[in-house]
mmCIF file of C-alpha atoms in Angstrom:
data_model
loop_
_atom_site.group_PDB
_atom_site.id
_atom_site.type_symbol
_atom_site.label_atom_id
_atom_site.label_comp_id
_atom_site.label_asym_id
_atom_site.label_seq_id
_atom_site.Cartn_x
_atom_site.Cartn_y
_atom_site.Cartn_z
ATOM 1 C CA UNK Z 27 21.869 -2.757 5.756
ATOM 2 C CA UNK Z 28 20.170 -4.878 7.828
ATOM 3 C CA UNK Z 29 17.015 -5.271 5.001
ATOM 4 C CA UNK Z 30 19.268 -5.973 2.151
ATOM 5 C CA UNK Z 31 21.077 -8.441 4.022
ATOM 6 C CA UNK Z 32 17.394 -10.240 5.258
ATOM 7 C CA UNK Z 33 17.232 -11.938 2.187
ATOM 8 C CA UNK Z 34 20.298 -13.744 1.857
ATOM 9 C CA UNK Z 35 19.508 -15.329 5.420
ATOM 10 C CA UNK Z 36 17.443 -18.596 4.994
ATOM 11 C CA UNK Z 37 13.942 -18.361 6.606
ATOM 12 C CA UNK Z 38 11.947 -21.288 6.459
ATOM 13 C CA UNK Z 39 9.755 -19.635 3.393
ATOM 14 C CA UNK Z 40 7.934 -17.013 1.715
ATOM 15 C CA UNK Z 41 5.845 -15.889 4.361
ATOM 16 C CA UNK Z 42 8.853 -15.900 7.058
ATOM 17 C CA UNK Z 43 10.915 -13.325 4.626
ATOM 18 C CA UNK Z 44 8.095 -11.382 4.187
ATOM 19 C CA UNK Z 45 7.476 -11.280 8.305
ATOM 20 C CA UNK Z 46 10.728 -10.628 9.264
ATOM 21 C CA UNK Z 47 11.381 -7.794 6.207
ATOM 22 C CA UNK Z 48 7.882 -6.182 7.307
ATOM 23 C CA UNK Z 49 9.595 -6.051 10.843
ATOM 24 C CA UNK Z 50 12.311 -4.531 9.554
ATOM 25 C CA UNK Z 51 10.584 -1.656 7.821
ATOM 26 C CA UNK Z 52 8.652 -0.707 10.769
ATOM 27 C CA UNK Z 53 11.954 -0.159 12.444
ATOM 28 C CA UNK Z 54 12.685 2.949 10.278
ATOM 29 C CA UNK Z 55 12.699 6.422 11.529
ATOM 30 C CA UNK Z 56 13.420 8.654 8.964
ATOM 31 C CA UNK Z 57 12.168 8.684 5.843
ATOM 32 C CA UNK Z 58 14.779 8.396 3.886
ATOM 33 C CA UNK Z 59 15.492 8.955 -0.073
ATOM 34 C CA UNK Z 60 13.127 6.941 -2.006
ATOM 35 C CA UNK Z 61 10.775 6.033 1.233
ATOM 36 C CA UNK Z 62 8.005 8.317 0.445
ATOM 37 C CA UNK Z 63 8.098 7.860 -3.642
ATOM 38 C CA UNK Z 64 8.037 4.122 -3.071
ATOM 39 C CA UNK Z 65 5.292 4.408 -0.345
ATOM 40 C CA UNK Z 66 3.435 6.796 -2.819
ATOM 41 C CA UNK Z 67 3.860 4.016 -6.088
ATOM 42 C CA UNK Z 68 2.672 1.194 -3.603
ATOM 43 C CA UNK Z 69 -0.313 3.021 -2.507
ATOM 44 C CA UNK Z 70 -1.531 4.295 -5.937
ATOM 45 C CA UNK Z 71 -1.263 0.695 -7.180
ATOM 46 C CA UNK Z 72 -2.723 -0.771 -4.031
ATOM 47 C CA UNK Z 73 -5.911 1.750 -4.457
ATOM 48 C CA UNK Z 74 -6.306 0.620 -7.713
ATOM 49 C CA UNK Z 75 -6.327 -3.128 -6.786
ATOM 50 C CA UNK Z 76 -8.347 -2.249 -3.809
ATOM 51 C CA UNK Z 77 -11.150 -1.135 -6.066
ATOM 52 C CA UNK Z 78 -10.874 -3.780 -8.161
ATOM 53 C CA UNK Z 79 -11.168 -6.437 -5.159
ATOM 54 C CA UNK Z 80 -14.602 -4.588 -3.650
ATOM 55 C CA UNK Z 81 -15.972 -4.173 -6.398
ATOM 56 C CA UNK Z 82 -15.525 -7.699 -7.770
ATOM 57 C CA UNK Z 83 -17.138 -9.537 -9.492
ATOM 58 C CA UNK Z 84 -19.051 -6.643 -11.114
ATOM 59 C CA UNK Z 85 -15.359 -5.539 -12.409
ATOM 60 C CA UNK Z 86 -14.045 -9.185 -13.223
ATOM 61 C CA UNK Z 87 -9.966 -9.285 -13.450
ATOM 62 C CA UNK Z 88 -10.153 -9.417 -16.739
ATOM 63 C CA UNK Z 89 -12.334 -7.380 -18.216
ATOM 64 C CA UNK Z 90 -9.157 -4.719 -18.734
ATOM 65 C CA UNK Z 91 -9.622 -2.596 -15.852
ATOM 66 C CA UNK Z 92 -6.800 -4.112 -14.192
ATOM 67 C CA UNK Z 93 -4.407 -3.826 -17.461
ATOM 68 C CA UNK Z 94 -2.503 0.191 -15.972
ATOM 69 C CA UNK Z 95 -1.596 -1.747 -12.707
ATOM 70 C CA UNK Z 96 -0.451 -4.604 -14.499
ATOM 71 C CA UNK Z 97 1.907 -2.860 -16.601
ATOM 72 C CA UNK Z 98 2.870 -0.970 -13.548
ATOM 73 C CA UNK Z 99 3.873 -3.651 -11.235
ATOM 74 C CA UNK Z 100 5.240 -5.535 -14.573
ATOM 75 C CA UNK Z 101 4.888 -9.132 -13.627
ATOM 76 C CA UNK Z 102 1.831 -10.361 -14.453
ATOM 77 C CA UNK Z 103 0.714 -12.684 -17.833
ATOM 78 C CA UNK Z 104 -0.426 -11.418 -20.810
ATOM 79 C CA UNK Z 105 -3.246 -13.773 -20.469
ATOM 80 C CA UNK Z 106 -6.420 -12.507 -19.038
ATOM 81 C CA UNK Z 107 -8.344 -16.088 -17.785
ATOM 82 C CA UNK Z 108 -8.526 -15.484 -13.951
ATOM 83 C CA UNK Z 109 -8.319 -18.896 -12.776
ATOM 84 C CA UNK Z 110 -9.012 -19.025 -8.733
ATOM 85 C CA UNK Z 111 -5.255 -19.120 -7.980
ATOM 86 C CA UNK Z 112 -4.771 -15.934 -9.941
ATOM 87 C CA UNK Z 113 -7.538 -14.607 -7.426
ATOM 88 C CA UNK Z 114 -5.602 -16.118 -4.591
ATOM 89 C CA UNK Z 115 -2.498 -14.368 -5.862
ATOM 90 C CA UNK Z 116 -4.320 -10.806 -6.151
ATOM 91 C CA UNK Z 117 -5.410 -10.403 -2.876
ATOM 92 C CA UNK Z 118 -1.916 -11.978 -1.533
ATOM 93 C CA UNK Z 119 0.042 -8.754 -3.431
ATOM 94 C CA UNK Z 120 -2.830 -7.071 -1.790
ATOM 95 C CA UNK Z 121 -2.144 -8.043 1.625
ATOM 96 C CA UNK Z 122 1.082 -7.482 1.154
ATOM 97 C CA UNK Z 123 0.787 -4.153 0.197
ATOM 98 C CA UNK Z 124 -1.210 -3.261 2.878
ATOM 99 C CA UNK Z 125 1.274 -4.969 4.951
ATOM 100 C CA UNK Z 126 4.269 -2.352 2.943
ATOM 101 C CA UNK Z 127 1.448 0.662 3.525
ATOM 102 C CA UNK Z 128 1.228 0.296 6.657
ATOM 103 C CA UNK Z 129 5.025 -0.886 8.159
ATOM 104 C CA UNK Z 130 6.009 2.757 6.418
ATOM 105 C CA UNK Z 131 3.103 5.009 7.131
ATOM 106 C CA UNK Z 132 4.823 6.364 10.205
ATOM 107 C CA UNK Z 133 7.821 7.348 8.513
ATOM 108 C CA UNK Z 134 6.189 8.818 5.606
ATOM 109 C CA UNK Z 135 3.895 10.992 8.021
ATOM 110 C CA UNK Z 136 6.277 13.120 9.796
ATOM 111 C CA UNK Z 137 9.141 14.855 8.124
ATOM 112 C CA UNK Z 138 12.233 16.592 9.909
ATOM 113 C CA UNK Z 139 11.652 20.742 9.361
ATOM 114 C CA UNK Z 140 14.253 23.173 9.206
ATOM 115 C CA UNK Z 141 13.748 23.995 13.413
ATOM 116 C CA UNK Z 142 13.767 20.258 14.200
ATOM 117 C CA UNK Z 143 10.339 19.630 15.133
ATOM 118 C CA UNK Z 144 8.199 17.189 13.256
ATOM 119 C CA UNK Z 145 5.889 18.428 10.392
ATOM 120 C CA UNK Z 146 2.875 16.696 8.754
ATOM 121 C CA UNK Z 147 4.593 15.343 4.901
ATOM 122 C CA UNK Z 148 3.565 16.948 2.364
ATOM 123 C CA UNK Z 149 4.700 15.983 -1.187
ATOM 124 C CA UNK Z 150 2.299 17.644 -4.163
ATOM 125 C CA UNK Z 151 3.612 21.775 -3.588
ATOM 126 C CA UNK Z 152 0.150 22.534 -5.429
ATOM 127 C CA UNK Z 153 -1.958 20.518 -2.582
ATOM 128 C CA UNK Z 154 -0.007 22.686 0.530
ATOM 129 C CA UNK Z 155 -0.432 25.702 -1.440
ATOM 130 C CA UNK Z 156 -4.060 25.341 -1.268
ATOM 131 C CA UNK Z 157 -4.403 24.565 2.449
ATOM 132 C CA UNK Z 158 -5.149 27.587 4.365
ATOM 133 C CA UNK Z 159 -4.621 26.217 7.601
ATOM 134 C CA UNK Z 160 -3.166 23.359 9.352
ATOM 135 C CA UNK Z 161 -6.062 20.992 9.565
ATOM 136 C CA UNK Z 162 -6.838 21.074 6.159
ATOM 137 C CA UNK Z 163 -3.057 18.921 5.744
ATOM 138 C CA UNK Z 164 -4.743 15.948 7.144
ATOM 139 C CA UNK Z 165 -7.095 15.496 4.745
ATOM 140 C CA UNK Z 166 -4.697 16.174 1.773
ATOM 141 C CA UNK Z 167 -1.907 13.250 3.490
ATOM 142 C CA UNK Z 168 -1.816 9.804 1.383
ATOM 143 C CA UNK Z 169 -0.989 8.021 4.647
ATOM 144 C CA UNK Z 170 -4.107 9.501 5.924
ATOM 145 C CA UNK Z 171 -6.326 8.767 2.981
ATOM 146 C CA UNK Z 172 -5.015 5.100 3.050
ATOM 147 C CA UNK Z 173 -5.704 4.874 6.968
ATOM 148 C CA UNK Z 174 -9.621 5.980 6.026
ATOM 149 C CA UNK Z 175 -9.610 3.730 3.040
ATOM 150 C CA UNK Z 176 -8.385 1.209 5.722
ATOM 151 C CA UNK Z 177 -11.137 2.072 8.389
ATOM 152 C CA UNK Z 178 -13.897 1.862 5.503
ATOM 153 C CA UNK Z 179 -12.580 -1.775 4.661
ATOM 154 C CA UNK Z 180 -13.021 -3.176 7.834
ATOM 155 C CA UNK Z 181 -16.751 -3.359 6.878
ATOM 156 C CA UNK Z 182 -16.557 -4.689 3.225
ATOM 157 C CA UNK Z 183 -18.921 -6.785 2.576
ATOM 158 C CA UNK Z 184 -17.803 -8.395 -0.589
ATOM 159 C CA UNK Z 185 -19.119 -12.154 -1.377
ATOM 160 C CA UNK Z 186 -15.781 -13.147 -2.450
ATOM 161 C CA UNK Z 187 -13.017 -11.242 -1.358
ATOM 162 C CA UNK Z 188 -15.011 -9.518 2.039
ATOM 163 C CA UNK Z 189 -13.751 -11.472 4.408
ATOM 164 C CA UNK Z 190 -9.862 -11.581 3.609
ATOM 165 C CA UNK Z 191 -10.055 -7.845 2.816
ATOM 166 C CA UNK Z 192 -11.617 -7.429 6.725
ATOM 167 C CA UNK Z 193 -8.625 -9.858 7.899
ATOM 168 C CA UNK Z 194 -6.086 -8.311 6.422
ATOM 169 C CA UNK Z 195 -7.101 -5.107 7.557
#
């Protein structure tokens, strides 16, 4: 209630909103309906850009690459030119979904089991029915692939996008 209601309040811009819901997501704890699948959509699409930003320019924004995420998110210009404030504005929806990734990575970790007790959150069946023991979950998580993805940023090197990548992270 409290989130849906953050953007009728008047904050003194963008960035404010954006603060103050980020705040509010990291105040959930439960993951409720549509938590994880939203997490899960955010981080697919975030990997995807995340690739595209190390690896620039050698994969230049508009050489196509970028076209599935595009028609994901839905917002973006059927135009290809990437102009430096389209640059600017990829690696802001970066940011902030690094920002999203990592306000509900907690939740999405730890599920309630039948007993009560916290559980490691699983969501592909086929993955958990794989695992032979408990350890092997870990490696299988999203949240925990995105933390290593995270850990493996904080050394990009990128000439152009390096240092707000290692910033951000």
């Amino acid at each position: 209630q409290e989130l849906a209601q953050s953007s009728t309040i008047l904050a003194t811009g963008r960035a404010a909103l954006q603060k103050r819901i980020m705040a509010l997501l990291r105040k959930l704890e439960h993951c409720v309906n549509g938590v994880q699948p939203a997490w899960e959509e955010t981080f697919r699409n975030w990997d995807v850009l995340t690739k595209i930003l190390t690896s620039y320019p050698k994969t230049k924004l508009e050489d196509g690459t970028l076209e599935p995420f595009h028609r994901t998110v839905g917002k973006r210009r059927a135009s290809h030119q990437n102009s430096e404030h389209d640059l600017e504005d990829q690696i802001n929806e970066w940011a902030n979904m690094t920002g999203f990734l990592c306000a509900l990575g907690g939740v999405c970790l730890l599920r309630k089991s039948p007993g009560g007790r916290a559980m490691l959150s699983i969501t592909d069946p086929r993955k958990s029915a794989i695992l032979s023991n408990p350890s092997q979950e870990i490696q299988y998580c999203p949240v925990t692939q995105f933390i290593g993805h995270l850990l493996r940023l904080l050394v990009c090197n990128n000439e152009k996008f390096g240092a707000q990548i290692q910033k951000n992270v």
